Coordinates of C-alpha atoms in Angstrom, one line a residue:
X1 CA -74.3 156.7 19.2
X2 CA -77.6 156.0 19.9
X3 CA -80.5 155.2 16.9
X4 CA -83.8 157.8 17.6
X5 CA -86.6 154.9 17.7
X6 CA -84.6 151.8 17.3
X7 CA -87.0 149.9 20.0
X8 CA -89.9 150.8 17.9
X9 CA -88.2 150.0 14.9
X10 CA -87.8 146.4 15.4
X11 CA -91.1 145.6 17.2
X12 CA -92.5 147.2 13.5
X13 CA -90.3 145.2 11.4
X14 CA -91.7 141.9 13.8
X15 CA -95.4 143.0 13.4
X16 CA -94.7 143.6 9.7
X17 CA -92.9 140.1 9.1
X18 CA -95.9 138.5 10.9
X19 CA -98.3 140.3 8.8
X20 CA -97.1 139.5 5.5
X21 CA -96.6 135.6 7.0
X22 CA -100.8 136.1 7.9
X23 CA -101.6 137.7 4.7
X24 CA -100.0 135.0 2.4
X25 CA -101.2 132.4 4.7
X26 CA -104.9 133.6 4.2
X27 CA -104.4 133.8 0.7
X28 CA -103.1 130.6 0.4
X29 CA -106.4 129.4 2.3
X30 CA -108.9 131.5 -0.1
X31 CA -107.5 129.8 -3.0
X32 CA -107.9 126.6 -1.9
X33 CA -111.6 126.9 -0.7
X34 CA -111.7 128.4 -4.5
X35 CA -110.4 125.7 -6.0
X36 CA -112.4 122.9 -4.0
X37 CA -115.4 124.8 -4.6
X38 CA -115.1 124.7 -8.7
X39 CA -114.4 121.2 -8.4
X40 CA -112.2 118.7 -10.0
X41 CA -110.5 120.0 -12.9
X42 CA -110.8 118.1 -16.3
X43 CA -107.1 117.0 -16.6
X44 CA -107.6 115.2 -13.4
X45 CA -110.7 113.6 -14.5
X46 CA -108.6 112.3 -17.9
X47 CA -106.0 111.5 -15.8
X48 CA -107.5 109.2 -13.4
X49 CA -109.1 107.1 -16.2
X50 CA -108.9 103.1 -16.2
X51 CA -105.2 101.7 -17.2
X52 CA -106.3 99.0 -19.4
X53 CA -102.7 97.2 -20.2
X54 CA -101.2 95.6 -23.1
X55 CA -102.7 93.1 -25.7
X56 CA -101.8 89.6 -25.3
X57 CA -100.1 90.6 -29.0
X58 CA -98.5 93.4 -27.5
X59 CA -97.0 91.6 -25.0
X60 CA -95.5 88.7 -26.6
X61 CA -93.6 90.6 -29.3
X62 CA -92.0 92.7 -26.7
X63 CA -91.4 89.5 -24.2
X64 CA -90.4 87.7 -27.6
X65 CA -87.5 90.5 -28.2
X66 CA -86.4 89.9 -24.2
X67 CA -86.9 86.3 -23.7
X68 CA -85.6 85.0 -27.4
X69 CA -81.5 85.3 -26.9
X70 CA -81.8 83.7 -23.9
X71 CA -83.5 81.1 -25.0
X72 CA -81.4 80.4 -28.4
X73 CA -78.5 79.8 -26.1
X74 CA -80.7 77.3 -24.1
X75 CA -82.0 75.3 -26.4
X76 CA -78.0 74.8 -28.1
X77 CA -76.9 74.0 -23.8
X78 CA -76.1 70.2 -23.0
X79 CA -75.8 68.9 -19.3
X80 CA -71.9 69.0 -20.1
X81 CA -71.7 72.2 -21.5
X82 CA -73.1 73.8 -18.0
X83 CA -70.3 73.1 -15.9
X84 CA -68.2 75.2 -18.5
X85 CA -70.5 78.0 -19.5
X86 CA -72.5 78.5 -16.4
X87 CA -71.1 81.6 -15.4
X88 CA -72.0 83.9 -18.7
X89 CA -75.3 81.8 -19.2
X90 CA -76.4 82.7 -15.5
X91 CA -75.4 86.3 -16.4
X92 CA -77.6 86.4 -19.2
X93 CA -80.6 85.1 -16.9
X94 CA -80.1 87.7 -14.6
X95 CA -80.2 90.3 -17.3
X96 CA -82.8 88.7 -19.1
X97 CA -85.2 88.5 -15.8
X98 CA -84.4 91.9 -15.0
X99 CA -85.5 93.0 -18.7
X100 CA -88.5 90.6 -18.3
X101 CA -89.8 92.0 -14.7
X102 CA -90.2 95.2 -16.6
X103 CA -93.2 94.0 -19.0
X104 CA -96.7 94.8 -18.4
X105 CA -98.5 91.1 -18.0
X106 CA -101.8 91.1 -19.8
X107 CA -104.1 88.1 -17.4
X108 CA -104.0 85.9 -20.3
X109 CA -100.2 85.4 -19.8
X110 CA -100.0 85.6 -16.6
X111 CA -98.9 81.9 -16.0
X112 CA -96.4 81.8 -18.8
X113 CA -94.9 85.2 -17.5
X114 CA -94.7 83.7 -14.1
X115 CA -92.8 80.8 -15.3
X116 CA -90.7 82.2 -17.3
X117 CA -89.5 84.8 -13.7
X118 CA -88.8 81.1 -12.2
X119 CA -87.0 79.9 -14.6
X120 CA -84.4 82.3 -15.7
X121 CA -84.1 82.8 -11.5
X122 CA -83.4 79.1 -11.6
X123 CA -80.7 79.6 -14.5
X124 CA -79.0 82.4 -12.4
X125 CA -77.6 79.4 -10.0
X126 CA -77.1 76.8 -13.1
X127 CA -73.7 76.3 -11.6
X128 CA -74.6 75.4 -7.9
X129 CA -76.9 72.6 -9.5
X130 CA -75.9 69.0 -9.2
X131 CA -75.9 67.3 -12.5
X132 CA -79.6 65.8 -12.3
X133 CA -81.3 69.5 -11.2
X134 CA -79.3 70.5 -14.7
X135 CA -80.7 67.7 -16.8
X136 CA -84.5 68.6 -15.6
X137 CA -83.6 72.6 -15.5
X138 CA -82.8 71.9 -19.4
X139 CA -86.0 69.4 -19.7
X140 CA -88.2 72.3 -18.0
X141 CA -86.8 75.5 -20.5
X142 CA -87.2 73.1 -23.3
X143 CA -90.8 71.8 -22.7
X144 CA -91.7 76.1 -21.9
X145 CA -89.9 76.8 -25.3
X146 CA -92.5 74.1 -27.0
X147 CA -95.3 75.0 -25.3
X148 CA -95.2 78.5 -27.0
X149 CA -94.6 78.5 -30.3
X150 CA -95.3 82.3 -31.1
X151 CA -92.1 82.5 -29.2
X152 CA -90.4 81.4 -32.8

């Protein structure tokens, strides 16, 4: 059985797919122009405002909450006491540094933040360290520990 108009069918049901594609396409294009000609919009203007970041206060409570267990176990380590708990304390270095890459570094702690990334990365391989590198990798997380007090 043959369809009465089936060849004019489809070419209209082509034209008509292609006209609707045309007609959102155009409108699509109109809007735009719109909306760069009204300019920015104030959300984006709010938006795109300075980032100032934290306080140096801010900052060291939150690095003090991070930063603290790690260094309570530290400060109780001995040159002998590496060789058995180097594992789990190298853990906790990892963790800790991964915790501590997180924070938003005011410029005024800048260097102590960067030290602090070196040594717990330093901690991480406490066990592949000869007994000397412990000794001065114990000598280094103590004289960082002193040097800040508001760490305490």
């Amino acid at each position: 059985m043959k369809w009465p108009f089936s060849k004019k069918r489809t070419v209209w049901d082509k034209l008509w797919v292609l006209g609707v594609f045309v007609s959102l396409a155009l409108a699509g294009s109109i809007y735009g122009v719109v909306l760069a000609l009204r300019g920015p919009s104030p959300i984006a203007s709010i938006s795109t405002a300075a980032y100032s970041g934290p306080t140096l206060k801010a900052y060291r409570i939150e690095a003090r909450d991070i930063i603290r267990p790690f260094f309570d176990q530290a400060r109780q380590m001995t040159p002998a006491d590496l060789s058995v708990v180097g594992g789990p304390i190298g853990q906790l270095a990892a963790k800790t540094q991964e915790r501590f890459l997180r924070l938003r570094v005011p410029t005024e702690a800048k260097d102590f933040h960067l030290a602090t990334v070196l040594l717990l990365d330093r901690w991480q391989g406490v066990t592949g360290l000869k007994a000397t590198e412990q000794a001065e990798l114990l000598g280094r997380t103590q004289s960082l520990i002193e040097g800040n007090a508001w760490i305490w």
